[in-house]
Amino acid sequence: MGSKIEYLKKRYREMSSSQLELIIEQIKWELEHNPEADNTELKIAVDALEEKKKAAHKQKKDRPCLPGHFEHQLDFGEEF
């Protein structure tokens, strides 16, 4: 069982966010129809998706803002 968990962790880390979201939905559907099933795979997929989102947010946060593009960051109401 331990090797399966490690395999899933590695596999899910390599997937894109959209793939993980689809897998999470599929696992949730399977758990609805079989409540006695083990939800470890769901936890692993959710953790992997959260890590992807944190990494994407960090990359976005660390990007420098160029002054020439500042006007694109304003709301439409602020321009007038």
CSV table of C-alpha atoms in Angstrom, one decimal:
chain,number,residue,atom,x,y,z
A,1,MET,CA,0.0,0.0,0.0
A,2,GLY,CA,2.9,2.4,0.8
A,3,SER,CA,4.3,2.0,-2.7
A,4,LYS,CA,0.9,2.8,-4.2
A,5,ILE,CA,0.7,6.0,-2.2
A,6,GLU,CA,4.2,7.1,-3.2
A,7,TYR,CA,3.4,6.3,-6.8
A,8,LEU,CA,0.2,8.4,-6.7
A,9,LYS,CA,2.0,11.3,-5.1
A,10,LYS,CA,4.7,11.3,-7.8
A,11,ARG,CA,2.1,10.9,-10.6
A,12,TYR,CA,-0.1,13.6,-9.4
A,13,ARG,CA,2.8,16.1,-8.9
A,14,GLU,CA,3.6,15.7,-12.6
A,15,MET,CA,0.0,16.4,-13.7
A,16,SER,CA,-1.4,19.8,-14.6
A,17,SER,CA,-4.0,21.5,-12.5
A,18,SER,CA,-6.8,20.9,-14.9
A,19,GLN,CA,-6.0,17.2,-15.0
A,20,LEU,CA,-6.0,17.0,-11.2
A,21,GLU,CA,-9.3,18.8,-11.0
A,22,LEU,CA,-10.8,16.2,-13.3
A,23,ILE,CA,-9.4,13.4,-11.3
A,24,ILE,CA,-10.7,14.9,-8.1
A,25,GLU,CA,-14.2,15.1,-9.6
A,26,GLN,CA,-14.0,11.5,-10.7
A,27,ILE,CA,-12.8,10.3,-7.3
A,28,LYS,CA,-15.6,12.3,-5.6
A,29,TRP,CA,-18.1,10.7,-7.9
A,30,GLU,CA,-16.8,7.3,-7.1
A,31,LEU,CA,-16.9,7.9,-3.4
A,32,GLU,CA,-20.5,9.1,-3.6
A,33,HIS,CA,-21.4,5.8,-5.2
A,34,ASN,CA,-19.2,3.7,-2.9
A,35,PRO,CA,-19.0,5.5,0.5
A,36,GLU,CA,-17.0,2.6,2.1
A,37,ALA,CA,-14.1,3.2,-0.4
A,38,ASP,CA,-10.8,4.5,0.9
A,39,ASN,CA,-10.5,8.3,0.3
A,40,THR,CA,-6.6,8.4,0.5
A,41,GLU,CA,-6.3,8.9,-3.2
A,42,LEU,CA,-8.7,11.9,-3.0
A,43,LYS,CA,-6.5,13.4,-0.2
A,44,ILE,CA,-3.3,12.9,-2.3
A,45,ALA,CA,-4.9,14.5,-5.4
A,46,VAL,CA,-6.2,17.5,-3.4
A,47,ASP,CA,-2.8,18.0,-1.8
A,48,ALA,CA,-1.1,17.9,-5.2
A,49,LEU,CA,-3.6,20.5,-6.6
A,50,GLU,CA,-3.1,22.8,-3.6
A,51,GLU,CA,0.7,22.6,-4.1
A,52,LYS,CA,0.3,23.5,-7.8
A,53,LYS,CA,-1.9,26.5,-6.9
A,54,LYS,CA,0.5,27.7,-4.3
A,55,ALA,CA,3.4,27.4,-6.7
A,56,ALA,CA,1.5,29.3,-9.4
A,57,HIS,CA,0.5,32.0,-7.0
A,58,LYS,CA,4.1,32.4,-5.8
A,59,GLN,CA,5.3,32.7,-9.4
A,60,LYS,CA,2.7,35.3,-10.2
A,61,LYS,CA,3.5,37.2,-7.0
A,62,ASP,CA,7.3,37.2,-7.7
A,63,ARG,CA,6.9,38.6,-11.2
A,64,PRO,CA,8.1,42.1,-11.5
A,65,CYS,CA,5.6,44.7,-12.5
A,66,LEU,CA,6.7,46.8,-15.4
A,67,PRO,CA,5.8,50.5,-15.2
A,68,GLY,CA,4.9,50.6,-18.9
A,69,HIS,CA,2.1,48.1,-18.2
A,70,PHE,CA,0.8,49.9,-15.2
A,71,GLU,CA,-2.2,51.3,-17.1
A,72,HIS,CA,-3.4,47.8,-17.8
A,73,GLN,CA,-3.8,47.1,-14.1
A,74,LEU,CA,-6.3,50.0,-13.6
A,75,ASP,CA,-10.0,49.3,-13.4
A,76,PHE,CA,-12.0,50.8,-16.2
A,77,GLY,CA,-13.7,53.2,-13.8
A,78,GLU,CA,-10.3,54.6,-12.7
A,79,GLU,CA,-9.4,55.7,-16.2
A,80,PHE,CA,-12.1,58.4,-16.5
